[in-house]
Amino acid sequence: MAVILIVEDDVFTREIAELMIQDWGHHTLSASDVDEALTLLRSPQTIDALFTDIYLKTAVLGGCELANQAIKLRPKLRVLYTTGNCITDKMKALFAEGTHFLPKPYTQHQLQDSVEDLLAA
């Protein structure tokens, strides 16, 4: 059982991801933007993995910036990125080392496989 921080600015998408991940026995924390996520990451709360949208309304490349800051705060944190937008090579260069990517839209099975792969890494 892991604690996964979900950062997604779309409420519906965030809630669906939370429900699916909780159904597999994991605990979830959620944030709608980079600031909320960083507040949780700076807290003593256990967080095993970060599942973040790359494009957050409050920041260009918010998910990439967030992941890089999160790994500085928690070096062993595992990161799973998601987006429904095109990913360029320049964008991939911003990904934190050792991260994973799941394109939107994703199915419950795809999310579960990605989360399991992430936690096993």
Short mmCIF file of C-alpha atoms in Angstrom, two decimals:
data_model
loop_
_atom_site.label_atom_id
_atom_site.label_comp_id
_atom_site.label_asym_id
_atom_site.label_seq_id
_atom_site.Cartn_x
_atom_site.Cartn_y
_atom_site.Cartn_z
CA MET A 1 0.00 0.00 0.00
CA ALA A 2 1.42 3.37 -1.06
CA VAL A 3 0.53 7.02 -0.59
CA ILE A 4 0.15 8.75 -3.95
CA LEU A 5 -0.13 12.50 -4.41
CA ILE A 6 -2.36 13.30 -7.40
CA VAL A 7 -1.94 16.77 -8.90
CA GLU A 8 -4.60 17.57 -11.48
CA ASP A 9 -6.41 20.85 -12.09
CA ASP A 10 -9.49 19.18 -13.59
CA VAL A 11 -11.67 18.21 -10.63
CA PHE A 12 -13.47 15.37 -12.40
CA THR A 13 -10.25 13.79 -13.70
CA ARG A 14 -8.60 14.12 -10.28
CA GLU A 15 -11.53 12.54 -8.44
CA ILE A 16 -11.77 9.62 -10.88
CA ALA A 17 -8.03 8.94 -10.56
CA GLU A 18 -8.32 9.09 -6.76
CA LEU A 19 -11.20 6.60 -6.70
CA MET A 20 -9.43 4.17 -9.01
CA ILE A 21 -6.16 4.30 -7.06
CA GLN A 22 -7.98 3.93 -3.74
CA ASP A 23 -9.85 0.90 -5.12
CA TRP A 24 -6.46 -0.82 -5.50
CA GLY A 25 -5.73 -0.30 -1.80
CA HIS A 26 -3.53 2.79 -1.97
CA HIS A 27 -4.00 6.03 -0.09
CA THR A 28 -4.26 9.26 -2.04
CA LEU A 29 -3.64 12.92 -1.40
CA SER A 30 -4.76 15.47 -3.93
CA ALA A 31 -3.88 18.95 -5.08
CA SER A 32 -5.24 21.14 -7.86
CA ASP A 33 -2.06 23.15 -8.41
CA VAL A 34 1.68 23.35 -7.79
CA ASP A 35 1.36 25.40 -4.59
CA GLU A 36 -1.04 22.94 -2.93
CA ALA A 37 1.19 20.04 -3.95
CA LEU A 38 4.33 21.68 -2.60
CA THR A 39 2.60 22.36 0.71
CA LEU A 40 1.87 18.63 1.03
CA LEU A 41 5.37 17.68 -0.11
CA ARG A 42 6.92 19.97 2.52
CA SER A 43 4.79 18.42 5.27
CA PRO A 44 5.81 15.36 7.30
CA GLN A 45 3.10 13.36 5.49
CA THR A 46 4.36 10.15 3.90
CA ILE A 47 4.23 10.37 0.10
CA ASP A 48 5.57 7.50 -2.00
CA ALA A 49 4.69 8.71 -5.48
CA LEU A 50 3.57 11.78 -7.41
CA PHE A 51 1.02 11.47 -10.24
CA THR A 52 0.89 14.84 -11.97
CA ASP A 53 -0.55 16.43 -15.07
CA ILE A 54 2.17 18.21 -17.01
CA TYR A 55 0.02 21.17 -18.01
CA LEU A 56 -1.60 22.80 -14.99
CA LYS A 57 -3.67 25.95 -15.51
CA THR A 58 -1.69 27.93 -12.96
CA ALA A 59 1.77 27.29 -14.45
CA VAL A 60 3.32 26.55 -17.82
CA LEU A 61 4.98 23.12 -17.56
CA GLY A 62 3.70 23.03 -14.00
CA GLY A 63 3.98 19.27 -13.63
CA CYS A 64 7.62 19.21 -14.77
CA GLU A 65 8.55 22.10 -12.49
CA LEU A 66 6.65 20.48 -9.64
CA ALA A 67 8.35 17.10 -10.11
CA ASN A 68 11.80 18.63 -10.14
CA GLN A 69 11.08 20.57 -6.93
CA ALA A 70 9.43 17.52 -5.36
CA ILE A 71 12.46 15.33 -6.01
CA LYS A 72 14.69 17.95 -4.39
CA LEU A 73 12.45 17.76 -1.30
CA ARG A 74 12.07 13.97 -1.43
CA PRO A 75 14.87 12.37 -3.47
CA LYS A 76 13.30 8.89 -3.44
CA LEU A 77 9.92 10.11 -4.74
CA ARG A 78 8.66 8.30 -7.82
CA VAL A 79 6.91 10.36 -10.52
CA LEU A 80 4.23 9.50 -13.08
CA TYR A 81 3.39 12.24 -15.57
CA THR A 82 0.21 12.50 -17.60
CA THR A 83 -1.22 14.84 -20.22
CA GLY A 84 -3.60 14.85 -23.14
CA ASN A 85 -1.32 17.23 -25.03
CA CYS A 86 1.53 16.47 -27.40
CA ILE A 87 4.89 15.76 -25.78
CA THR A 88 7.92 17.08 -27.62
CA ASP A 89 11.55 16.02 -27.22
CA LYS A 90 12.19 19.38 -25.56
CA MET A 91 9.43 18.58 -23.07
CA LYS A 92 10.82 15.09 -22.39
CA ALA A 93 14.16 16.70 -21.54
CA LEU A 94 12.41 18.45 -18.63
CA PHE A 95 11.17 15.20 -17.13
CA ALA A 96 12.85 14.26 -13.90
CA GLU A 97 15.15 11.26 -14.28
CA GLY A 98 13.47 7.91 -13.70
CA THR A 99 9.95 9.17 -14.26
CA HIS A 100 7.13 7.46 -16.12
CA PHE A 101 4.51 8.78 -18.54
CA LEU A 102 0.84 7.88 -19.12
CA PRO A 103 -0.99 9.66 -21.97
CA LYS A 104 -4.57 10.87 -21.55
CA PRO A 105 -7.15 9.64 -22.00
CA TYR A 106 -6.23 6.52 -20.09
CA THR A 107 -8.29 3.53 -19.03
CA GLN A 108 -8.51 2.16 -15.52
CA HIS A 109 -6.34 -0.78 -16.60
CA GLN A 110 -3.69 1.53 -18.11
CA LEU A 111 -3.59 3.64 -14.95
CA GLN A 112 -3.32 0.57 -12.75
CA ASP A 113 -0.48 -0.86 -14.87
CA SER A 114 1.35 2.49 -14.80
CA VAL A 115 0.96 2.88 -11.04
CA GLU A 116 2.15 -0.70 -10.43
CA ASP A 117 5.15 -0.19 -12.73
CA LEU A 118 5.98 3.07 -10.98
CA LEU A 119 5.81 1.57 -7.51
CA ALA A 120 7.87 -1.45 -8.56
CA ALA A 121 10.65 0.74 -10.00
#
